[in-house]
Amino acid sequence: MTRAAASPHRLDTALQALSGLSDTPLLSKALEEIFPGRACVVSAFGAESAVVLDLVARIDRRTPVLFIDTGKHFQETLDYRDMLIDRLRLEDVRSIGPARDATPGDPDGLLHQTNTDACCDLRKVQPLEKALAQFDVWVTGRKRFQGGARAVLPTAETDGPDRLKLNPLADWTPDRIDAYFDNFALPRHPLWHRGYRSIGCGPCTGKPIAAGDDRSGRWLGQEKTECGIHRYGDRAA
Ligand code: SF4
Protein backbone atom coordinates (compact mmCIF):
# COMPACT_ATOMS: atom_id res chain seq x y z
CA MET A 1 0.00 0.00 0.00
CA THR A 2 1.39 3.41 -0.92
CA ARG A 3 1.58 5.89 1.93
CA ALA A 4 0.62 9.54 1.76
CA ALA A 5 3.87 11.42 1.15
CA ALA A 6 5.35 13.32 4.10
CA SER A 7 4.98 17.06 3.69
CA PRO A 8 8.08 19.13 2.91
CA HIS A 9 7.53 21.04 6.15
CA ARG A 10 7.46 17.82 8.20
CA LEU A 11 10.66 16.61 6.55
CA ASP A 12 12.40 19.96 7.15
CA THR A 13 11.42 19.88 10.81
CA ALA A 14 12.62 16.28 11.13
CA LEU A 15 15.91 17.07 9.41
CA GLN A 16 16.56 19.86 11.89
CA ALA A 17 15.66 17.65 14.84
CA LEU A 18 18.12 15.00 13.65
CA SER A 19 20.91 17.47 12.98
CA GLY A 20 24.14 16.74 14.86
CA LEU A 21 23.07 13.23 15.90
CA SER A 22 24.87 10.03 14.95
CA ASP A 23 24.60 6.25 15.45
CA THR A 24 22.23 5.18 18.26
CA PRO A 25 20.92 8.65 19.26
CA LEU A 26 20.13 9.37 15.61
CA LEU A 27 18.40 6.03 15.10
CA SER A 28 16.45 6.22 18.35
CA LYS A 29 15.10 9.65 17.60
CA ALA A 30 14.13 8.74 14.05
CA LEU A 31 12.73 5.25 14.65
CA GLU A 32 11.03 5.82 17.99
CA GLU A 33 10.09 9.49 18.12
CA ILE A 34 9.73 11.01 14.66
CA PHE A 35 8.96 8.17 12.26
CA PRO A 36 7.60 5.19 14.23
CA GLY A 37 6.40 2.61 11.72
CA ARG A 38 7.52 4.76 8.79
CA ALA A 39 11.23 3.88 8.64
CA CYS A 40 13.20 1.00 7.17
CA VAL A 41 16.79 -0.13 6.79
CA VAL A 42 18.23 -1.05 3.40
CA SER A 43 20.95 -3.66 3.72
CA ALA A 44 23.04 -5.71 1.31
CA PHE A 45 24.13 -7.98 4.17
CA GLY A 46 27.67 -7.19 3.07
CA ALA A 47 31.02 -6.86 4.79
CA GLU A 48 30.02 -4.36 7.49
CA SER A 49 26.21 -4.57 7.43
CA ALA A 50 26.04 -6.34 10.77
CA VAL A 51 26.92 -3.12 12.61
CA VAL A 52 24.00 -0.97 11.51
CA LEU A 53 21.65 -3.95 11.73
CA ASP A 54 22.76 -4.60 15.30
CA LEU A 55 22.29 -0.93 16.25
CA VAL A 56 18.78 -0.97 14.81
CA ALA A 57 17.88 -4.32 16.35
CA ARG A 58 18.82 -3.01 19.79
CA ILE A 59 16.27 -0.24 19.33
CA ASP A 60 13.49 -2.17 17.59
CA ARG A 61 14.05 -5.55 15.95
CA ARG A 62 10.67 -5.20 14.20
CA THR A 63 12.06 -2.43 11.97
CA PRO A 64 11.64 -3.49 8.33
CA VAL A 65 14.94 -4.40 6.65
CA LEU A 66 14.89 -4.34 2.85
CA PHE A 67 17.31 -6.71 1.13
CA ILE A 68 17.61 -6.14 -2.60
CA ASP A 69 17.88 -9.66 -3.93
CA THR A 70 19.31 -8.94 -7.36
CA GLY A 71 19.54 -12.64 -8.21
CA LYS A 72 23.29 -12.11 -8.54
CA HIS A 73 24.45 -12.31 -4.93
CA PHE A 74 27.09 -14.73 -3.73
CA GLN A 75 25.58 -17.77 -2.03
CA GLU A 76 27.73 -16.74 0.96
CA THR A 77 25.77 -13.48 1.19
CA LEU A 78 22.43 -15.28 1.23
CA ASP A 79 23.73 -17.63 3.92
CA TYR A 80 25.11 -14.70 5.93
CA ARG A 81 21.77 -12.88 5.63
CA ASP A 82 19.98 -15.88 7.09
CA MET A 83 22.56 -16.22 9.85
CA LEU A 84 22.27 -12.54 10.84
CA ILE A 85 18.47 -12.67 10.82
CA ASP A 86 18.75 -15.48 13.31
CA ARG A 87 21.55 -14.02 15.37
CA LEU A 88 20.09 -10.50 15.66
CA ARG A 89 16.52 -11.83 15.80
CA LEU A 90 15.44 -9.48 13.03
CA GLU A 91 11.70 -9.83 12.70
CA ASP A 92 10.90 -8.17 9.39
CA VAL A 93 13.50 -8.75 6.66
CA ARG A 94 11.95 -8.34 3.23
CA SER A 95 13.61 -9.54 0.04
CA ILE A 96 12.78 -7.26 -2.85
CA GLY A 97 13.94 -7.29 -6.44
CA PRO A 98 13.46 -9.10 -9.71
CA ALA A 99 12.85 -12.82 -9.88
CA ARG A 100 16.07 -14.75 -10.18
CA ASP A 101 17.14 -14.98 -13.86
CA ALA A 102 13.63 -14.25 -15.08
CA THR A 103 13.98 -10.51 -15.30
CA PRO A 104 12.21 -8.79 -18.17
CA GLY A 105 14.89 -6.72 -19.84
CA ASP A 106 17.60 -9.21 -18.91
CA PRO A 107 16.13 -12.54 -19.94
CA ASP A 108 19.46 -14.38 -20.11
CA GLY A 109 20.80 -12.74 -16.93
CA LEU A 110 23.91 -11.44 -18.68
CA LEU A 111 23.13 -7.71 -18.89
CA HIS A 112 25.85 -7.02 -16.31
CA GLN A 113 28.42 -8.09 -18.94
CA THR A 114 27.44 -5.34 -21.38
CA ASN A 115 25.72 -2.57 -19.43
CA THR A 116 26.19 -2.45 -15.68
CA ASP A 117 24.24 0.80 -15.29
CA ALA A 118 21.19 -0.74 -16.98
CA CYS A 119 21.57 -3.93 -14.96
CA CYS A 120 21.80 -2.03 -11.64
CA ASP A 121 18.81 0.06 -12.63
CA LEU A 122 16.76 -3.04 -13.40
CA ARG A 123 17.85 -5.18 -10.49
CA LYS A 124 18.42 -2.57 -7.75
CA VAL A 125 17.21 0.96 -8.40
CA GLN A 126 13.72 0.19 -9.70
CA PRO A 127 12.80 -2.46 -7.10
CA LEU A 128 14.08 -0.27 -4.26
CA GLU A 129 12.26 2.84 -5.43
CA LYS A 130 9.05 0.85 -5.52
CA ALA A 131 9.61 -0.64 -2.06
CA LEU A 132 10.54 2.71 -0.49
CA ALA A 133 7.24 4.24 -1.54
CA GLN A 134 5.70 3.19 1.78
CA PHE A 135 8.39 4.75 3.99
CA ASP A 136 9.30 8.29 5.06
CA VAL A 137 12.88 7.50 5.93
CA TRP A 138 15.47 4.83 5.21
CA VAL A 139 18.70 3.92 6.92
CA THR A 140 21.95 3.01 5.19
CA GLY A 141 25.31 1.73 6.43
CA ARG A 142 27.50 4.06 4.37
CA LYS A 143 30.63 5.65 5.85
CA ARG A 144 32.76 8.66 4.88
CA PHE A 145 35.95 6.62 4.97
CA GLN A 146 34.66 4.66 1.97
CA GLY A 147 35.68 7.67 -0.11
CA GLY A 148 34.39 8.93 -3.46
CA ALA A 149 31.02 10.64 -3.19
CA ARG A 150 30.71 9.20 0.32
CA ALA A 151 33.61 11.28 1.64
CA VAL A 152 31.29 14.14 2.55
CA LEU A 153 28.35 12.04 3.65
CA PRO A 154 26.00 13.70 6.16
CA THR A 155 24.34 11.67 8.91
CA ALA A 156 20.90 12.86 7.78
CA GLU A 157 19.82 14.11 4.37
CA THR A 158 16.84 14.44 2.10
CA ASP A 159 16.30 11.76 -0.53
CA GLY A 160 14.14 13.34 -3.16
CA PRO A 161 11.17 15.54 -2.31
CA ASP A 162 9.33 13.40 0.23
CA ARG A 163 11.79 11.14 2.04
CA LEU A 164 14.79 11.31 4.36
CA LYS A 165 17.84 9.09 4.44
CA LEU A 166 19.95 8.44 7.52
CA ASN A 167 23.58 7.38 7.56
CA PRO A 168 24.18 6.67 11.26
CA LEU A 169 27.71 5.37 10.68
CA ALA A 170 28.78 8.27 8.42
CA ASP A 171 31.46 9.47 10.82
CA TRP A 172 32.68 6.06 12.01
CA THR A 173 36.24 4.96 11.30
CA PRO A 174 37.40 1.49 10.20
CA ASP A 175 38.85 0.96 13.69
CA ARG A 176 35.51 1.74 15.29
CA ILE A 177 33.76 -0.70 12.95
CA ASP A 178 36.27 -3.41 13.81
CA ALA A 179 35.91 -2.68 17.52
CA TYR A 180 32.13 -2.99 17.29
CA PHE A 181 32.43 -6.40 15.64
CA ASP A 182 34.81 -7.47 18.40
CA ASN A 183 32.92 -5.97 21.33
CA PHE A 184 29.63 -7.56 20.36
CA ALA A 185 31.13 -10.73 18.89
CA LEU A 186 29.31 -10.17 15.62
CA PRO A 187 29.97 -12.74 12.89
CA ARG A 188 31.84 -11.57 9.82
CA HIS A 189 30.66 -12.21 6.26
CA PRO A 190 32.29 -15.47 5.05
CA LEU A 191 33.99 -13.62 2.17
CA TRP A 192 35.52 -11.08 4.57
CA HIS A 193 37.67 -13.94 5.84
CA ARG A 194 38.87 -14.43 2.25
CA GLY A 195 39.95 -10.81 1.76
CA TYR A 196 36.79 -9.18 0.41
CA ARG A 197 36.02 -5.81 2.02
CA SER A 198 33.02 -4.48 0.06
CA ILE A 199 30.60 -7.13 -1.09
CA GLY A 200 27.85 -6.70 -3.67
CA CYS A 201 26.75 -8.87 -6.59
CA GLY A 202 29.07 -11.74 -7.48
CA PRO A 203 29.81 -10.70 -11.08
CA CYS A 204 30.76 -7.15 -10.02
CA THR A 205 32.71 -7.76 -6.82
CA GLY A 206 36.39 -8.54 -6.37
CA LYS A 207 38.90 -8.10 -3.58
CA PRO A 208 40.19 -4.51 -3.17
CA ILE A 209 42.94 -3.62 -5.62
CA ALA A 210 44.01 -0.39 -3.84
CA ALA A 211 45.28 -0.32 -0.27
CA GLY A 212 42.94 1.58 2.00
CA ASP A 213 40.13 1.65 -0.56
CA ASP A 214 37.70 -1.09 0.39
CA ARG A 215 35.42 -0.39 -2.57
CA SER A 216 38.18 -0.62 -5.20
CA GLY A 217 37.18 -4.20 -5.97
CA ARG A 218 33.71 -3.19 -7.11
CA TRP A 219 33.02 -2.97 -10.88
CA LEU A 220 36.65 -3.62 -11.64
CA GLY A 221 37.93 -1.97 -14.81
CA GLN A 222 35.02 0.46 -14.97
CA GLU A 223 34.59 4.06 -13.87
CA LYS A 224 31.40 3.07 -12.07
CA THR A 225 31.67 3.35 -8.28
CA GLU A 226 28.02 3.33 -7.18
CA CYS A 227 25.05 1.23 -8.20
CA GLY A 228 22.68 4.17 -8.46
CA ILE A 229 20.38 3.68 -5.47
CA HIS A 230 21.93 6.71 -3.77
CA ARG A 231 21.30 10.24 -4.93
CA TYR A 232 24.00 12.71 -4.01
CA GLY A 233 23.64 16.43 -3.62
CA ASP A 234 20.32 16.47 -1.77
CA ARG A 235 19.97 18.66 1.31
CA ALA A 236 21.71 17.62 4.51
CA ALA A 237 21.14 18.32 8.19
S1 SF4 B 1 26.11 -4.94 -9.26
FE1 SF4 B 1 26.44 -6.00 -11.25
S2 SF4 B 1 25.11 -7.81 -11.26
FE2 SF4 B 1 24.47 -6.49 -9.56
S3 SF4 B 1 22.78 -5.31 -10.40
FE3 SF4 B 1 24.64 -4.07 -10.69
S4 SF4 B 1 25.49 -4.62 -12.71
FE4 SF4 B 1 23.92 -6.16 -12.15
Tab-separated table of C-alpha atoms and ligand atoms in Angstrom:
chain	number	residue	atom	x	y	z
A	1	MET	CA	0.000	0.000	0.000
A	2	THR	CA	1.390	3.412	-0.917
A	3	ARG	CA	1.584	5.890	1.935
A	4	ALA	CA	0.618	9.543	1.761
A	5	ALA	CA	3.869	11.419	1.148
A	6	ALA	CA	5.347	13.316	4.104
A	7	SER	CA	4.984	17.056	3.691
A	8	PRO	CA	8.085	19.129	2.908
A	9	HIS	CA	7.529	21.037	6.147
A	10	ARG	CA	7.460	17.824	8.201
A	11	LEU	CA	10.663	16.614	6.554
A	12	ASP	CA	12.399	19.955	7.147
A	13	THR	CA	11.425	19.877	10.813
A	14	ALA	CA	12.622	16.276	11.129
A	15	LEU	CA	15.912	17.066	9.414
A	16	GLN	CA	16.561	19.862	11.891
A	17	ALA	CA	15.664	17.654	14.845
A	18	LEU	CA	18.125	14.999	13.646
A	19	SER	CA	20.914	17.471	12.985
A	20	GLY	CA	24.139	16.738	14.860
A	21	LEU	CA	23.070	13.226	15.905
A	22	SER	CA	24.867	10.030	14.952
A	23	ASP	CA	24.598	6.253	15.447
A	24	THR	CA	22.228	5.179	18.258
A	25	PRO	CA	20.917	8.650	19.263
A	26	LEU	CA	20.130	9.369	15.606
A	27	LEU	CA	18.403	6.030	15.097
A	28	SER	CA	16.448	6.221	18.351
A	29	LYS	CA	15.103	9.653	17.603
A	30	ALA	CA	14.132	8.735	14.053
A	31	LEU	CA	12.731	5.249	14.654
A	32	GLU	CA	11.029	5.815	17.986
A	33	GLU	CA	10.086	9.492	18.118
A	34	ILE	CA	9.735	11.006	14.664
A	35	PHE	CA	8.959	8.173	12.258
A	36	PRO	CA	7.598	5.190	14.232
A	37	GLY	CA	6.396	2.613	11.721
A	38	ARG	CA	7.522	4.759	8.788
A	39	ALA	CA	11.231	3.876	8.644
A	40	CYS	CA	13.199	1.000	7.169
A	41	VAL	CA	16.790	-0.128	6.786
A	42	VAL	CA	18.230	-1.054	3.397
A	43	SER	CA	20.948	-3.658	3.718
A	44	ALA	CA	23.042	-5.713	1.309
A	45	PHE	CA	24.132	-7.983	4.168
A	46	GLY	CA	27.666	-7.189	3.071
A	47	ALA	CA	31.015	-6.862	4.789
A	48	GLU	CA	30.015	-4.358	7.491
A	49	SER	CA	26.212	-4.569	7.427
A	50	ALA	CA	26.036	-6.337	10.769
A	51	VAL	CA	26.920	-3.119	12.610
A	52	VAL	CA	24.001	-0.969	11.510
A	53	LEU	CA	21.650	-3.955	11.729
A	54	ASP	CA	22.759	-4.597	15.297
A	55	LEU	CA	22.291	-0.932	16.250
A	56	VAL	CA	18.779	-0.966	14.807
A	57	ALA	CA	17.878	-4.325	16.348
A	58	ARG	CA	18.825	-3.012	19.792
A	59	ILE	CA	16.269	-0.238	19.328
A	60	ASP	CA	13.485	-2.173	17.594
A	61	ARG	CA	14.046	-5.550	15.952
A	62	ARG	CA	10.668	-5.202	14.201
A	63	THR	CA	12.059	-2.431	11.969
A	64	PRO	CA	11.641	-3.492	8.334
A	65	VAL	CA	14.936	-4.396	6.646
A	66	LEU	CA	14.887	-4.338	2.847
A	67	PHE	CA	17.312	-6.709	1.135
A	68	ILE	CA	17.611	-6.142	-2.604
A	69	ASP	CA	17.877	-9.665	-3.932
A	70	THR	CA	19.307	-8.944	-7.360
A	71	GLY	CA	19.540	-12.638	-8.206
A	72	LYS	CA	23.294	-12.106	-8.541
A	73	HIS	CA	24.446	-12.309	-4.929
A	74	PHE	CA	27.093	-14.726	-3.730
A	75	GLN	CA	25.577	-17.768	-2.033
A	76	GLU	CA	27.729	-16.741	0.961
A	77	THR	CA	25.770	-13.484	1.194
A	78	LEU	CA	22.429	-15.281	1.228
A	79	ASP	CA	23.729	-17.629	3.917
A	80	TYR	CA	25.106	-14.697	5.928
A	81	ARG	CA	21.773	-12.879	5.629
A	82	ASP	CA	19.983	-15.882	7.095
A	83	MET	CA	22.565	-16.218	9.853
A	84	LEU	CA	22.266	-12.544	10.845
A	85	ILE	CA	18.465	-12.673	10.818
A	86	ASP	CA	18.748	-15.484	13.306
A	87	ARG	CA	21.549	-14.018	15.372
A	88	LEU	CA	20.090	-10.496	15.663
A	89	ARG	CA	16.518	-11.834	15.800
A	90	LEU	CA	15.440	-9.475	13.029
A	91	GLU	CA	11.699	-9.833	12.695
A	92	ASP	CA	10.899	-8.174	9.387
A	93	VAL	CA	13.502	-8.746	6.663
A	94	ARG	CA	11.954	-8.336	3.230
A	95	SER	CA	13.605	-9.544	0.036
A	96	ILE	CA	12.784	-7.263	-2.848
A	97	GLY	CA	13.942	-7.292	-6.437
A	98	PRO	CA	13.460	-9.100	-9.709
A	99	ALA	CA	12.846	-12.820	-9.879
A	100	ARG	CA	16.070	-14.751	-10.182
A	101	ASP	CA	17.137	-14.977	-13.861
A	102	ALA	CA	13.632	-14.251	-15.076
A	103	THR	CA	13.980	-10.513	-15.303
A	104	PRO	CA	12.215	-8.793	-18.167
A	105	GLY	CA	14.890	-6.715	-19.844
A	106	ASP	CA	17.603	-9.207	-18.914
A	107	PRO	CA	16.133	-12.543	-19.941
A	108	ASP	CA	19.460	-14.382	-20.105
A	109	GLY	CA	20.799	-12.740	-16.926
A	110	LEU	CA	23.906	-11.436	-18.677
A	111	LEU	CA	23.126	-7.705	-18.893
A	112	HIS	CA	25.850	-7.019	-16.315
A	113	GLN	CA	28.424	-8.085	-18.944
A	114	THR	CA	27.438	-5.343	-21.378
A	115	ASN	CA	25.718	-2.574	-19.431
A	116	THR	CA	26.195	-2.447	-15.678
A	117	ASP	CA	24.237	0.795	-15.291
A	118	ALA	CA	21.192	-0.737	-16.981
A	119	CYS	CA	21.571	-3.930	-14.956
A	120	CYS	CA	21.796	-2.030	-11.642
A	121	ASP	CA	18.809	0.058	-12.629
A	122	LEU	CA	16.760	-3.036	-13.400
A	123	ARG	CA	17.853	-5.177	-10.486
A	124	LYS	CA	18.419	-2.572	-7.754
A	125	VAL	CA	17.212	0.963	-8.401
A	126	GLN	CA	13.721	0.193	-9.701
A	127	PRO	CA	12.804	-2.461	-7.103
A	128	LEU	CA	14.077	-0.269	-4.264
A	129	GLU	CA	12.263	2.840	-5.428
A	130	LYS	CA	9.048	0.850	-5.520
A	131	ALA	CA	9.610	-0.645	-2.056
A	132	LEU	CA	10.542	2.705	-0.490
A	133	ALA	CA	7.239	4.238	-1.538
A	134	GLN	CA	5.696	3.188	1.777
A	135	PHE	CA	8.392	4.746	3.989
A	136	ASP	CA	9.297	8.291	5.059
A	137	VAL	CA	12.884	7.497	5.929
A	138	TRP	CA	15.467	4.830	5.209
A	139	VAL	CA	18.697	3.923	6.916
A	140	THR	CA	21.954	3.012	5.185
A	141	GLY	CA	25.311	1.735	6.433
A	142	ARG	CA	27.504	4.061	4.369
A	143	LYS	CA	30.630	5.652	5.851
A	144	ARG	CA	32.763	8.655	4.880
A	145	PHE	CA	35.951	6.618	4.973
A	146	GLN	CA	34.656	4.660	1.970
A	147	GLY	CA	35.685	7.675	-0.114
A	148	GLY	CA	34.391	8.931	-3.460
A	149	ALA	CA	31.023	10.645	-3.192
A	150	ARG	CA	30.712	9.195	0.316
A	151	ALA	CA	33.615	11.277	1.643
A	152	VAL	CA	31.290	14.143	2.554
A	153	LEU	CA	28.352	12.036	3.646
A	154	PRO	CA	26.004	13.704	6.158
A	155	THR	CA	24.342	11.673	8.906
A	156	ALA	CA	20.905	12.855	7.778
A	157	GLU	CA	19.821	14.111	4.374
A	158	THR	CA	16.844	14.443	2.097
A	159	ASP	CA	16.302	11.759	-0.531
A	160	GLY	CA	14.140	13.337	-3.163
A	161	PRO	CA	11.172	15.544	-2.311
A	162	ASP	CA	9.334	13.403	0.230
A	163	ARG	CA	11.792	11.143	2.038
A	164	LEU	CA	14.795	11.314	4.357
A	165	LYS	CA	17.842	9.089	4.436
A	166	LEU	CA	19.950	8.442	7.522
A	167	ASN	CA	23.576	7.381	7.563
A	168	PRO	CA	24.182	6.668	11.262
A	169	LEU	CA	27.714	5.374	10.675
A	170	ALA	CA	28.781	8.267	8.423
A	171	ASP	CA	31.463	9.473	10.821
A	172	TRP	CA	32.676	6.057	12.007
A	173	THR	CA	36.242	4.961	11.297
A	174	PRO	CA	37.404	1.492	10.197
A	175	ASP	CA	38.847	0.956	13.687
A	176	ARG	CA	35.512	1.741	15.287
A	177	ILE	CA	33.755	-0.699	12.953
A	178	ASP	CA	36.267	-3.412	13.814
A	179	ALA	CA	35.911	-2.675	17.522
A	180	TYR	CA	32.131	-2.988	17.295
A	181	PHE	CA	32.426	-6.399	15.644
A	182	ASP	CA	34.811	-7.470	18.400
A	183	ASN	CA	32.923	-5.973	21.332
A	184	PHE	CA	29.632	-7.556	20.363
A	185	ALA	CA	31.129	-10.731	18.892
A	186	LEU	CA	29.314	-10.171	15.617
A	187	PRO	CA	29.972	-12.738	12.887
A	188	ARG	CA	31.841	-11.571	9.819
A	189	HIS	CA	30.661	-12.214	6.256
A	190	PRO	CA	32.289	-15.473	5.050
A	191	LEU	CA	33.986	-13.623	2.174
A	192	TRP	CA	35.519	-11.082	4.568
A	193	HIS	CA	37.671	-13.937	5.839
A	194	ARG	CA	38.866	-14.434	2.246
A	195	GLY	CA	39.949	-10.815	1.759
A	196	TYR	CA	36.787	-9.175	0.410
A	197	ARG	CA	36.018	-5.807	2.023
A	198	SER	CA	33.024	-4.482	0.062
A	199	ILE	CA	30.597	-7.130	-1.092
A	200	GLY	CA	27.849	-6.698	-3.673
A	201	CYS	CA	26.753	-8.872	-6.585
A	202	GLY	CA	29.074	-11.743	-7.481
A	203	PRO	CA	29.810	-10.702	-11.083
A	204	CYS	CA	30.756	-7.155	-10.020
A	205	THR	CA	32.711	-7.765	-6.820
A	206	GLY	CA	36.388	-8.537	-6.370
A	207	LYS	CA	38.898	-8.099	-3.581
A	208	PRO	CA	40.186	-4.514	-3.166
A	209	ILE	CA	42.939	-3.616	-5.616
A	210	ALA	CA	44.014	-0.387	-3.843
A	211	ALA	CA	45.285	-0.321	-0.272
A	212	GLY	CA	42.938	1.578	2.004
A	213	ASP	CA	40.130	1.650	-0.565
A	214	ASP	CA	37.699	-1.086	0.388
A	215	ARG	CA	35.421	-0.394	-2.574
A	216	SER	CA	38.181	-0.623	-5.202
A	217	GLY	CA	37.179	-4.203	-5.968
A	218	ARG	CA	33.706	-3.188	-7.110
A	219	TRP	CA	33.016	-2.966	-10.879
A	220	LEU	CA	36.655	-3.624	-11.638
A	221	GLY	CA	37.934	-1.970	-14.812
A	222	GLN	CA	35.017	0.458	-14.974
A	223	GLU	CA	34.589	4.064	-13.873
A	224	LYS	CA	31.400	3.066	-12.074
A	225	THR	CA	31.668	3.351	-8.283
A	226	GLU	CA	28.020	3.334	-7.176
A	227	CYS	CA	25.052	1.231	-8.203
A	228	GLY	CA	22.680	4.167	-8.463
A	229	ILE	CA	20.383	3.680	-5.474
A	230	HIS	CA	21.926	6.708	-3.771
A	231	ARG	CA	21.301	10.235	-4.935
A	232	TYR	CA	24.001	12.711	-4.013
A	233	GLY	CA	23.639	16.427	-3.619
A	234	ASP	CA	20.319	16.474	-1.767
A	235	ARG	CA	19.973	18.658	1.315
A	236	ALA	CA	21.706	17.616	4.512
A	237	ALA	CA	21.143	18.320	8.185
B	1	SF4	S1	26.110	-4.936	-9.263
B	1	SF4	FE1	26.438	-5.998	-11.248
B	1	SF4	S2	25.115	-7.812	-11.257
B	1	SF4	FE2	24.469	-6.485	-9.565
B	1	SF4	S3	22.777	-5.313	-10.400
B	1	SF4	FE3	24.637	-4.070	-10.694
B	1	SF4	S4	25.493	-4.624	-12.707
B	1	SF4	FE4	23.922	-6.157	-12.146
